[in-house]
Coordinates of C-alpha atoms and ligand atoms in Angstrom, one line a residue:
Chain I
M1 CA 9.0 39.5 -129.0
N2 CA 12.1 40.0 -126.9
E3 CA 10.6 38.6 -123.7
F4 CA 9.4 35.5 -125.5
E5 CA 12.9 35.0 -127.0
Q6 CA 14.2 34.9 -123.5
M7 CA 11.8 32.1 -122.7
Y8 CA 12.2 30.1 -125.9
R9 CA 15.7 30.8 -127.3
E10 CA 16.1 30.1 -130.9
V11 CA 18.4 27.1 -130.2
I12 CA 15.6 25.5 -128.1
L13 CA 13.1 25.9 -130.8
D14 CA 15.6 24.5 -133.2
H15 CA 16.2 21.4 -131.1
Y16 CA 12.5 21.0 -130.6
K17 CA 11.7 21.2 -134.3
N18 CA 14.7 19.3 -135.5
P19 CA 15.6 16.9 -132.6
R20 CA 19.0 15.3 -132.7
G21 CA 19.3 11.7 -132.0
H22 CA 15.6 11.2 -132.6
G23 CA 14.4 7.6 -133.1
V24 CA 14.6 4.2 -131.7
L25 CA 17.8 2.1 -131.4
E26 CA 17.1 -1.5 -132.1
G27 CA 18.9 -3.8 -129.8
A28 CA 20.0 -1.0 -127.5
D29 CA 22.4 -1.9 -124.7
A30 CA 20.4 0.2 -122.3
E31 CA 17.0 1.7 -122.4
A32 CA 14.3 3.3 -120.2
E33 CA 11.0 5.1 -120.4
G34 CA 10.1 8.2 -118.4
Q35 CA 7.0 10.1 -117.9
N36 CA 6.1 13.4 -116.4
P37 CA 2.7 12.8 -114.8
L38 CA 2.1 16.5 -114.5
C39 CA 1.8 17.1 -118.2
G40 CA 1.9 13.7 -119.8
D41 CA 5.3 14.2 -121.4
E42 CA 7.0 11.0 -122.3
V43 CA 10.5 10.0 -123.5
S44 CA 12.1 6.7 -124.2
I45 CA 15.9 6.6 -124.3
Y46 CA 18.1 4.1 -126.0
V47 CA 21.9 3.8 -125.5
A48 CA 24.5 1.8 -127.4
F49 CA 28.0 1.4 -125.8
A50 CA 31.3 1.2 -127.6
D51 CA 33.4 -2.0 -127.5
D52 CA 34.7 -1.1 -124.1
G53 CA 31.1 -1.5 -122.8
E54 CA 31.5 1.8 -120.9
T55 CA 31.7 4.6 -123.4
I56 CA 28.4 5.9 -124.9
E57 CA 28.6 5.5 -128.6
E58 CA 25.1 6.4 -129.5
V59 CA 22.0 7.8 -127.8
K60 CA 18.6 8.0 -129.4
F61 CA 15.3 9.1 -127.9
F62 CA 11.7 9.0 -128.8
G63 CA 8.9 10.9 -127.2
R64 CA 6.2 13.5 -127.1
G65 CA 5.9 16.5 -125.0
C66 CA 6.5 20.2 -124.6
A67 CA 9.3 22.1 -126.3
I68 CA 11.4 22.2 -123.2
S69 CA 11.3 18.4 -122.5
Q70 CA 11.9 17.5 -126.1
A71 CA 14.6 20.1 -126.8
A72 CA 16.4 19.3 -123.5
T73 CA 16.5 15.6 -124.4
S74 CA 17.8 16.4 -127.8
M75 CA 20.6 18.6 -126.4
L76 CA 21.4 15.8 -123.9
T77 CA 22.0 13.3 -126.7
E78 CA 24.7 15.5 -128.1
M79 CA 26.1 16.2 -124.7
V80 CA 26.7 12.7 -123.5
Q81 CA 28.1 11.2 -126.7
G82 CA 31.5 9.8 -126.0
R83 CA 31.3 9.9 -122.2
T84 CA 31.3 6.9 -120.0
A85 CA 28.2 5.6 -118.2
T86 CA 29.8 6.4 -114.8
E87 CA 30.4 10.0 -115.9
V88 CA 26.9 10.5 -117.2
A89 CA 25.4 8.9 -114.0
S90 CA 27.0 11.7 -112.0
L91 CA 26.4 14.4 -114.6
D92 CA 25.3 17.5 -112.8
K93 CA 22.0 18.8 -113.9
D94 CA 23.4 22.3 -114.0
E95 CA 25.5 21.3 -117.0
L96 CA 22.3 20.6 -118.9
L97 CA 20.5 23.6 -117.5
D98 CA 23.4 25.9 -118.7
E99 CA 23.1 24.4 -122.1
I100 CA 19.3 25.1 -122.1
G101 CA 20.1 28.6 -120.9
I102 CA 16.7 30.0 -120.1
P103 CA 15.1 30.6 -116.7
L104 CA 12.8 27.7 -115.7
T105 CA 10.0 27.7 -113.2
P106 CA 9.9 24.6 -110.9
V107 CA 7.2 23.0 -113.1
R108 CA 9.2 23.5 -116.3
L109 CA 12.4 22.2 -114.5
K110 CA 10.6 18.9 -114.3
C111 CA 10.1 19.0 -118.1
A112 CA 13.7 19.9 -118.7
M113 CA 15.0 17.1 -116.5
L114 CA 12.9 14.3 -117.9
G115 CA 15.4 13.1 -120.5
L116 CA 18.4 13.2 -118.1
T117 CA 16.6 11.4 -115.4
T118 CA 15.4 8.7 -117.9
L119 CA 18.9 8.3 -119.3
K120 CA 20.3 7.8 -115.8
V121 CA 17.7 5.2 -115.1
A122 CA 18.6 3.4 -118.3
L123 CA 22.3 3.4 -117.3
H124 CA 21.3 2.2 -113.8
K125 CA 19.4 -0.7 -115.3
A126 CA 22.2 -1.7 -117.6
K127 CA 25.3 -0.9 -115.6
G128 CA 24.2 -0.5 -112.0
T129 CA 25.3 3.1 -111.9
P130 CA 23.7 5.2 -109.1
L131 CA 20.2 6.3 -109.6
P132 CA 19.4 10.0 -109.9
R133 CA 18.1 10.3 -106.4
G134 CA 16.0 13.3 -105.7
L135 CA 15.9 14.5 -109.3
A136 CA 12.7 16.1 -110.2
G137 CA 10.3 13.8 -112.0
F138 CA 12.1 10.7 -110.9
D139 CA 9.7 9.4 -108.4
E140 CA 7.1 8.7 -111.1
L141 CA 9.5 6.7 -113.3
E142 CA 8.7 3.0 -113.4
L143 CA 11.8 1.0 -112.7
T144 CA 10.9 -2.1 -114.7
Chain X
M1 CA -22.2 43.4 -100.5
A2 CA -21.8 44.5 -104.0
V3 CA -23.9 41.9 -105.7
T4 CA -26.9 41.8 -107.9
T5 CA -30.0 39.6 -107.7
G6 CA -32.2 38.0 -110.3
T7 CA -31.0 36.4 -113.4
T8 CA -28.4 38.8 -114.6
L9 CA -25.1 39.4 -113.0
D10 CA -22.8 42.4 -113.0
A11 CA -19.4 40.7 -113.3
R12 CA -17.5 44.0 -113.2
T13 CA -19.0 44.9 -109.9
L14 CA -18.5 41.5 -108.4
R15 CA -14.9 41.5 -109.6
A16 CA -14.1 44.4 -107.4
D17 CA -14.8 42.1 -104.4
F18 CA -11.7 40.0 -105.4
P19 CA -8.5 41.5 -104.1
I20 CA -6.4 39.2 -106.3
F21 CA -7.2 41.3 -109.3
E22 CA -5.7 44.4 -107.8
Q23 CA -2.2 43.4 -109.0
L24 CA -0.4 43.2 -112.3
I25 CA 1.1 39.9 -113.4
H26 CA 4.2 40.4 -115.6
D27 CA 3.1 44.0 -115.8
K28 CA -0.2 43.0 -117.4
P29 CA -3.7 42.9 -116.0
L30 CA -4.5 39.4 -114.7
A31 CA -6.7 37.4 -116.9
Y32 CA -7.5 34.5 -114.5
L33 CA -9.0 31.8 -116.7
D34 CA -8.3 28.9 -114.3
S35 CA -11.3 29.0 -112.0
A36 CA -12.3 25.4 -112.8
N37 CA -9.0 24.5 -111.2
S38 CA -9.7 26.7 -108.2
S39 CA -11.6 29.9 -107.8
Q40 CA -10.4 33.2 -106.4
K41 CA -11.8 34.4 -103.1
P42 CA -13.9 37.5 -102.4
R43 CA -13.0 39.9 -99.7
Q44 CA -16.2 39.0 -97.9
V45 CA -14.9 35.4 -97.4
I46 CA -11.3 36.5 -96.6
D47 CA -12.4 39.1 -94.1
A48 CA -15.0 36.9 -92.4
M49 CA -12.4 34.2 -91.8
S50 CA -9.9 36.7 -90.4
E51 CA -12.6 38.1 -88.1
F52 CA -13.6 34.7 -87.0
Y53 CA -10.0 33.9 -86.0
E54 CA -9.8 37.3 -84.2
T55 CA -13.0 37.1 -82.3
S56 CA -14.5 33.6 -82.2
Y57 CA -11.9 30.9 -82.5
A58 CA -11.7 27.8 -80.3
N59 CA -12.2 24.2 -80.8
V60 CA -15.7 23.1 -81.5
H61 CA -18.2 20.8 -79.8
R62 CA -16.3 20.1 -76.6
A63 CA -15.6 23.5 -75.0
V64 CA -18.0 24.9 -72.4
H65 CA -16.6 28.4 -72.7
V66 CA -18.0 31.2 -74.8
L67 CA -15.5 31.0 -77.6
G68 CA -16.2 27.3 -78.0
E69 CA -19.8 28.1 -78.3
R70 CA -19.2 30.8 -80.9
A71 CA -16.9 28.5 -82.9
T72 CA -19.4 25.7 -82.8
A73 CA -22.2 28.0 -83.9
G74 CA -20.0 29.1 -86.8
L75 CA -19.3 25.6 -88.0
E76 CA -22.8 24.4 -87.6
G77 CA -24.2 27.5 -89.2
A78 CA -22.0 26.7 -92.2
R79 CA -23.4 23.2 -92.3
E80 CA -26.9 24.5 -92.5
K81 CA -25.9 26.9 -95.4
V82 CA -24.5 24.0 -97.3
R83 CA -27.7 22.0 -96.6
A84 CA -29.8 24.8 -98.0
L85 CA -27.5 25.2 -101.0
L86 CA -27.9 21.6 -102.0
N87 CA -31.6 21.4 -100.9
A88 CA -30.7 18.4 -98.7
P89 CA -33.6 17.2 -96.5
D90 CA -31.6 17.1 -93.3
V91 CA -28.6 19.0 -92.0
R92 CA -27.2 15.8 -90.4
E93 CA -26.6 14.5 -93.9
I94 CA -23.9 17.1 -94.6
V95 CA -20.5 15.7 -93.7
F96 CA -17.5 18.2 -93.8
V97 CA -14.5 16.8 -95.5
R98 CA -11.3 18.3 -97.0
N99 CA -12.5 18.3 -100.6
A100 CA -14.6 16.4 -103.2
T101 CA -11.8 13.8 -103.5
E102 CA -12.1 12.9 -99.8
A103 CA -15.9 12.8 -100.0
L104 CA -15.7 10.3 -102.9
N105 CA -13.0 8.2 -101.0
L106 CA -15.3 8.2 -98.0
V107 CA -18.1 6.7 -100.0
A108 CA -15.8 4.3 -101.9
Y109 CA -14.2 3.0 -98.7
S110 CA -17.1 3.1 -96.2
W111 CA -19.9 2.0 -98.6
G112 CA -18.0 0.1 -101.1
G113 CA -15.8 -1.6 -98.6
N114 CA -18.9 -3.3 -97.0
N115 CA -21.2 -3.6 -99.9
L116 CA -19.1 -4.7 -102.9
G117 CA -18.0 -8.2 -103.6
P118 CA -17.3 -10.7 -106.4
G119 CA -20.0 -10.5 -109.2
D120 CA -20.8 -6.9 -108.3
A121 CA -19.8 -4.0 -110.5
V122 CA -19.0 -0.3 -110.1
V123 CA -19.9 1.7 -113.2
V124 CA -18.2 5.1 -113.9
T125 CA -17.8 7.1 -117.1
E126 CA -14.9 7.7 -119.4
L127 CA -15.3 11.4 -118.6
E128 CA -14.5 11.2 -114.8
H129 CA -12.0 13.2 -112.9
H130 CA -9.4 10.8 -111.4
S131 CA -11.1 11.6 -108.1
N132 CA -14.2 9.8 -109.1
F133 CA -12.4 7.1 -111.0
V134 CA -9.3 5.9 -109.1
P135 CA -11.0 5.3 -105.7
W136 CA -13.7 3.2 -107.4
Q137 CA -11.2 1.3 -109.5
Y138 CA -9.2 0.6 -106.4
I139 CA -12.0 -0.4 -104.1
A140 CA -13.6 -2.6 -106.8
K141 CA -10.4 -4.4 -107.3
R142 CA -9.8 -4.8 -103.6
Q143 CA -13.3 -6.2 -103.1
G144 CA -13.1 -8.5 -106.1
A145 CA -15.8 -6.5 -107.9
D146 CA -15.8 -5.4 -111.6
F147 CA -15.0 -1.9 -112.7
V148 CA -17.1 -1.0 -115.8
M149 CA -17.0 2.1 -118.0
V150 CA -19.7 4.0 -119.7
P151 CA -17.9 5.1 -122.9
L152 CA -18.1 8.4 -124.8
D153 CA -19.5 8.6 -128.3
E154 CA -17.7 10.4 -131.2
N155 CA -19.0 13.7 -129.9
N156 CA -17.6 13.0 -126.5
E157 CA -21.1 12.7 -125.0
L158 CA -22.0 9.8 -122.7
D159 CA -23.0 6.8 -124.8
L160 CA -25.7 5.0 -122.8
S161 CA -26.5 2.5 -125.5
G162 CA -24.5 -0.2 -123.7
L163 CA -26.4 0.0 -120.4
D164 CA -28.6 -3.0 -121.1
Q165 CA -25.7 -5.1 -121.8
I166 CA -24.0 -4.0 -118.6
A167 CA -27.2 -4.8 -116.7
R168 CA -27.2 -8.3 -118.2
D169 CA -23.5 -9.0 -117.5
F170 CA -23.1 -7.5 -114.0
N171 CA -24.8 -7.0 -110.7
V172 CA -24.5 -3.2 -110.7
K173 CA -24.0 -1.8 -107.2
V174 CA -22.6 1.7 -107.8
V175 CA -23.0 4.2 -110.6
A176 CA -20.6 7.2 -110.1
T177 CA -20.4 10.2 -112.4
N178 CA -19.9 13.9 -112.5
L179 CA -22.6 16.4 -113.1
V180 CA -20.4 18.8 -114.9
S181 CA -17.1 17.7 -116.6
N182 CA -14.1 19.6 -115.6
A183 CA -12.3 18.8 -118.8
L184 CA -15.0 19.7 -121.3
G185 CA -17.5 21.6 -119.3
T186 CA -20.3 19.3 -120.4
I187 CA -23.4 19.7 -118.2
H188 CA -24.9 16.2 -118.2
D189 CA -28.5 15.2 -118.1
L190 CA -28.1 12.6 -115.5
G191 CA -31.8 11.6 -115.3
P192 CA -31.6 8.5 -117.5
L193 CA -28.4 7.2 -115.7
T194 CA -29.8 7.8 -112.3
R195 CA -33.1 6.0 -113.1
W196 CA -31.1 3.1 -114.6
A197 CA -28.9 2.9 -111.5
H198 CA -31.9 2.7 -109.2
E199 CA -33.6 0.1 -111.4
Q200 CA -30.5 -2.0 -110.9
G201 CA -30.7 -1.5 -107.2
A202 CA -27.4 0.5 -107.3
I203 CA -26.5 3.7 -105.5
F204 CA -25.9 6.8 -107.6
V205 CA -22.9 8.9 -106.6
C206 CA -22.7 12.3 -108.1
D207 CA -19.4 14.3 -108.3
A208 CA -20.7 17.9 -108.2
A209 CA -17.3 19.5 -107.6
Q210 CA -17.5 21.3 -110.9
A211 CA -21.3 21.8 -110.9
A212 CA -21.9 23.4 -107.5
P213 CA -19.9 26.5 -108.2
H214 CA -21.7 27.2 -111.5
M215 CA -25.3 26.2 -111.3
R216 CA -28.1 25.2 -108.9
V217 CA -27.5 21.7 -107.6
D218 CA -30.5 20.0 -105.9
V219 CA -29.8 16.6 -104.4
Q220 CA -33.6 15.8 -104.3
A221 CA -34.2 16.8 -107.9
L222 CA -31.1 14.8 -109.0
D223 CA -32.4 11.9 -107.0
C224 CA -28.8 10.9 -106.2
D225 CA -27.6 9.0 -103.1
F226 CA -24.3 10.7 -102.5
L227 CA -23.0 14.0 -103.8
A228 CA -19.5 15.6 -103.4
I229 CA -18.4 19.2 -103.5
S230 CA -15.2 21.2 -102.9
G231 CA -15.3 24.6 -101.3
H232 CA -12.2 26.0 -103.0
K233 CA -13.9 25.9 -106.4
M234 CA -16.8 28.0 -105.2
C235 CA -15.3 31.1 -103.7
G236 CA -14.5 29.3 -100.4
P237 CA -11.2 28.4 -98.9
S238 CA -9.1 25.3 -99.7
G239 CA -9.2 22.5 -97.2
I240 CA -13.0 22.2 -96.9
G241 CA -15.5 20.3 -98.9
A242 CA -18.7 18.4 -98.2
L243 CA -20.3 15.1 -98.8
W244 CA -24.1 14.8 -98.8
G245 CA -25.5 11.3 -98.4
R246 CA -28.9 9.9 -97.7
A247 CA -29.3 9.6 -94.0
S248 CA -30.4 6.0 -94.2
L249 CA -27.3 5.1 -96.1
L250 CA -24.9 7.1 -94.0
Q251 CA -26.5 5.6 -90.9
A252 CA -25.8 2.1 -92.1
M253 CA -22.2 2.8 -93.1
E254 CA -19.1 2.1 -91.1
P255 CA -17.0 5.2 -90.4
F256 CA -14.1 6.1 -92.7
L257 CA -11.7 7.8 -90.2
L258 CA -11.5 6.8 -86.6
G259 CA -10.5 8.7 -83.5
G260 CA -11.7 11.7 -81.5
H261 CA -15.1 13.2 -81.8
M262 CA -16.6 10.5 -84.0
I263 CA -17.5 8.2 -81.1
N264 CA -20.4 7.7 -78.8
S265 CA -18.6 5.7 -76.1
V266 CA -15.2 4.1 -75.9
R267 CA -14.6 1.0 -73.8
Y268 CA -11.7 -1.5 -73.7
E269 CA -14.0 -4.1 -75.4
K270 CA -16.0 -1.9 -77.8
T271 CA -16.4 1.5 -79.2
T272 CA -19.7 2.8 -80.5
W273 CA -20.0 5.5 -83.2
G274 CA -21.4 8.9 -82.7
E275 CA -24.5 10.4 -84.4
L276 CA -24.5 11.8 -87.9
P277 CA -22.6 13.6 -89.2
H278 CA -20.1 13.3 -86.4
K279 CA -19.5 9.7 -87.1
F280 CA -17.7 10.8 -90.3
E281 CA -15.8 13.7 -88.8
A282 CA -13.0 12.3 -86.8
G283 CA -10.6 14.7 -85.3
T284 CA -10.6 18.5 -85.1
S285 CA -12.5 19.9 -88.1
P286 CA -11.3 22.5 -90.5
I287 CA -13.4 24.9 -88.4
V288 CA -12.6 28.2 -89.9
E289 CA -12.5 26.7 -93.4
A290 CA -16.0 25.4 -92.9
Y291 CA -17.1 28.8 -91.7
G292 CA -15.5 30.3 -94.7
L293 CA -17.4 27.9 -97.0
G294 CA -20.6 29.1 -95.4
C295 CA -19.7 32.7 -96.2
A296 CA -18.9 31.6 -99.8
V297 CA -22.3 30.0 -100.1
D298 CA -23.8 33.3 -99.0
Y299 CA -21.8 35.1 -101.6
I300 CA -22.7 32.9 -104.6
E301 CA -26.3 32.7 -103.5
A302 CA -26.5 36.5 -103.4
A303 CA -25.0 36.7 -106.9
G304 CA -27.5 34.1 -107.9
L305 CA -26.7 30.6 -109.2
D306 CA -29.0 31.0 -112.2
A307 CA -27.3 34.3 -113.0
I308 CA -23.9 32.7 -112.7
E309 CA -24.9 29.9 -115.0
A310 CA -26.3 32.3 -117.6
H311 CA -23.2 34.5 -117.4
E312 CA -20.9 31.5 -118.0
H313 CA -23.0 30.4 -121.0
E314 CA -22.5 33.9 -122.5
L315 CA -18.8 33.8 -121.9
V316 CA -18.5 30.4 -123.4
A317 CA -20.4 31.4 -126.5
Y318 CA -18.1 34.5 -126.8
A319 CA -14.9 32.4 -126.2
L320 CA -15.9 29.8 -128.8
G321 CA -16.5 32.5 -131.3
R322 CA -13.2 34.3 -130.6
L323 CA -11.1 31.2 -130.4
S324 CA -12.6 29.5 -133.5
E325 CA -11.1 32.4 -135.6
I326 CA -7.6 31.4 -134.7
P327 CA -5.9 29.3 -137.3
G328 CA -4.9 25.9 -136.2
I329 CA -7.2 25.7 -133.2
T330 CA -9.1 22.6 -132.1
L331 CA -12.0 23.1 -129.7
Y332 CA -13.4 20.3 -127.6
G333 CA -16.7 19.9 -125.9
P334 CA -20.5 20.6 -126.4
P335 CA -22.3 23.7 -127.6
A336 CA -22.2 26.8 -125.3
D337 CA -25.7 26.3 -123.9
R338 CA -24.8 22.8 -122.6
R339 CA -21.6 23.7 -120.8
A340 CA -20.4 25.4 -117.7
G341 CA -17.6 28.0 -118.1
V342 CA -15.0 25.7 -119.6
V343 CA -13.3 25.8 -123.0
S344 CA -10.7 23.1 -123.8
F345 CA -8.6 23.5 -126.9
N346 CA -5.3 22.7 -128.6
L347 CA -3.4 25.1 -130.8
A348 CA -1.9 23.3 -133.8
D349 CA 0.7 20.8 -132.5
I350 CA 2.1 23.2 -129.9
H351 CA 2.2 21.5 -126.5
P352 CA -0.2 23.0 -123.9
H353 CA 2.7 23.5 -121.5
D354 CA 4.3 25.8 -124.0
V355 CA 1.1 27.6 -124.8
A356 CA 0.4 28.1 -121.1
Q357 CA 3.8 29.5 -120.4
I358 CA 3.7 32.0 -123.2
L359 CA 0.2 33.0 -122.1
D360 CA 1.4 33.4 -118.5
R361 CA 3.9 36.0 -119.7
Q362 CA 1.0 38.0 -121.1
G363 CA -0.9 37.8 -117.8
V364 CA -3.2 35.0 -118.9
A365 CA -3.6 32.1 -116.5
I366 CA -5.0 28.9 -118.0
R367 CA -4.6 25.2 -117.1
A368 CA -2.5 23.0 -119.4
G369 CA -2.3 19.3 -118.9
H370 CA -4.5 16.2 -118.6
H371 CA -6.9 17.8 -116.1
C372 CA -6.8 14.6 -114.0
C373 CA -8.8 13.0 -116.9
Q374 CA -6.3 10.7 -118.5
P375 CA -8.9 8.3 -119.8
L376 CA -10.5 11.2 -121.7
M377 CA -7.2 12.4 -123.0
H378 CA -6.5 8.9 -124.3
K379 CA -9.9 9.0 -126.0
L380 CA -9.2 12.3 -127.6
G381 CA -5.8 11.0 -128.7
V382 CA -3.9 13.8 -127.1
A383 CA -1.5 13.9 -124.1
A384 CA -2.9 17.2 -122.8
T385 CA -5.2 20.1 -123.7
N386 CA -5.3 23.8 -122.8
R387 CA -8.3 24.8 -120.7
A388 CA -9.7 28.2 -120.1
S389 CA -12.3 28.4 -117.5
F390 CA -14.6 31.2 -116.2
Y391 CA -16.5 32.3 -113.2
L392 CA -18.7 35.0 -111.9
Y393 CA -15.9 37.6 -112.0
T394 CA -14.8 36.7 -115.5
L395 CA -15.0 39.5 -118.1
P396 CA -15.1 39.3 -121.9
E397 CA -11.8 41.4 -122.0
E398 CA -10.1 38.4 -120.4
I399 CA -11.1 36.2 -123.3
D400 CA -9.8 38.9 -125.7
Q401 CA -6.5 38.8 -123.8
L402 CA -6.5 35.1 -124.2
A403 CA -7.2 35.2 -127.9
D404 CA -4.5 37.9 -128.5
G405 CA -2.1 35.8 -126.4
L406 CA -2.7 32.8 -128.6
Y407 CA -1.7 34.8 -131.7
T408 CA 1.6 35.5 -130.0
V409 CA 2.0 31.8 -129.2
R410 CA 1.6 31.1 -132.9
K411 CA 4.3 33.6 -133.7
V412 CA 6.8 32.2 -131.3
F413 CA 6.3 28.7 -132.6
A414 CA 5.9 29.7 -136.3
Ligands
PLP501 C1 -15.2 17.1 -111.7 C2 -14.2 17.2 -110.6 N1 -14.2 16.2 -109.6 C3 -13.4 16.2 -108.6 C4 -12.4 17.2 -108.4 C5 -11.5 17.1 -107.3 O1 -11.6 18.2 -106.5 P1 -10.6 18.4 -105.2 O2 -9.3 18.4 -105.8 O3 -11.0 19.6 -104.6 O4 -10.9 17.2 -104.3 C6 -12.3 18.2 -109.4 C7 -11.3 19.2 -109.2 O5 -10.6 19.5 -110.2 C8 -13.2 18.2 -110.4 O6 -13.2 19.1 -111.4

């Protein structure tokens, strides 16, 4: 099974089966929905800011999709907790990819980036932070 | 050519014609179960296209020199082969396009753009590929016409029980449907729908992209008005497809693309259109691709379309048997004798992307996704399915490799 472990590390399967920050945040300060038209993966992301209106206090997500898209989003919710909107808006995708820690083909990269892209769109809508230009999967997100 | 004739087919011998299988994928033999997406190409087609480039290439229809003549003969020879394949009455009814999608857009824009208006309706089915859905949805809306769907019943078969109501409510102008579903493999009996369309005075548009590679398609027997095919799904190159249309309809239509080659005369005040099929073939054609499609037609005709269809029924029966043994599997689609070589399934709640990726590691190529059939996926209540699809070179061992691979997928996600 070694070669498959390389593809689906234990930690990924764990995040997939027991996603962190899973759910809906009622009355969220920022939210967005993202879709990957290639495989129909979907995530909705909800953000609550701390009293300073900048620091991310809580992130929740809700979605359906492959193990990579859902696990990556779950990892992301842990990663961005306590950071500011501005910091997250410029969060380098490699930081998330390092966390995921498995080689990804271009198609799977889109799955992995879905949560981060959607989060950046949510922050953009709420705070006017820069959009994740050129990020995979972004062109299909609806900015409404 | 290493092919058999008659009603049986020697897949093992045919497979030797396909150089793609001479390699290992992730150190495993390649089980290519994605032919409904695009088929592999036999050496006969690849070599013929190379030779054409090396000996006969020039632009077509306008050169006086010998290469121009050869190239034109190659292109027009291919047109005749496609005509014969589809049993079309007249070779001028065969229009070369890039693919089935372009063929369907041509009809939607050129016919629909002039013949649809408020009060009219375009009828499609819930089982359409986006290529035979989106252009009609778009053109209907643009023309102020209605867009109406024939639903699927609980067995995912076309439910024709609502046709009378549709006929009462709308002035039906177009009925568009596939002959074989790419998502479920269903081979439809289109007779009742075609007759109904013609009773309404509507045109019947047949998407045969998934049928033409796998069975005999006869435009006269189908009694359709337009029919679309894609070369890349039937052993031909990508970048070439064909539209067949009734000459009387094509003649009355406005062109779709405008420019060089499609004209009769161009004056400052007015341009007149060329003869069929050139009116619909603006610009330089995909010359070598068309020639390659002609060679592909030769290849599948030599293998025998009836034999291909029988071979695929056998493979589907075998695959349904093997896959149904796997715990947690859900199989979609009709019985083996009513489907082309397509098996769609889901494995427990494991996402098809994950299934396909782990299979790929084991040398098994399948398609995972919505198969450009989001209305159907919605109906099935899933975001995506896995799809294994077969062709004339597919062997039962490849299906075994798929089944073994699925057991591994279960282990990884246990
Ligand atoms: C039933 C059906 N229609 C249309 C198409 C579109 O074919 P193409 O992408 O070659 O235009 C396909 C291809 O997947 C198909 O399976």
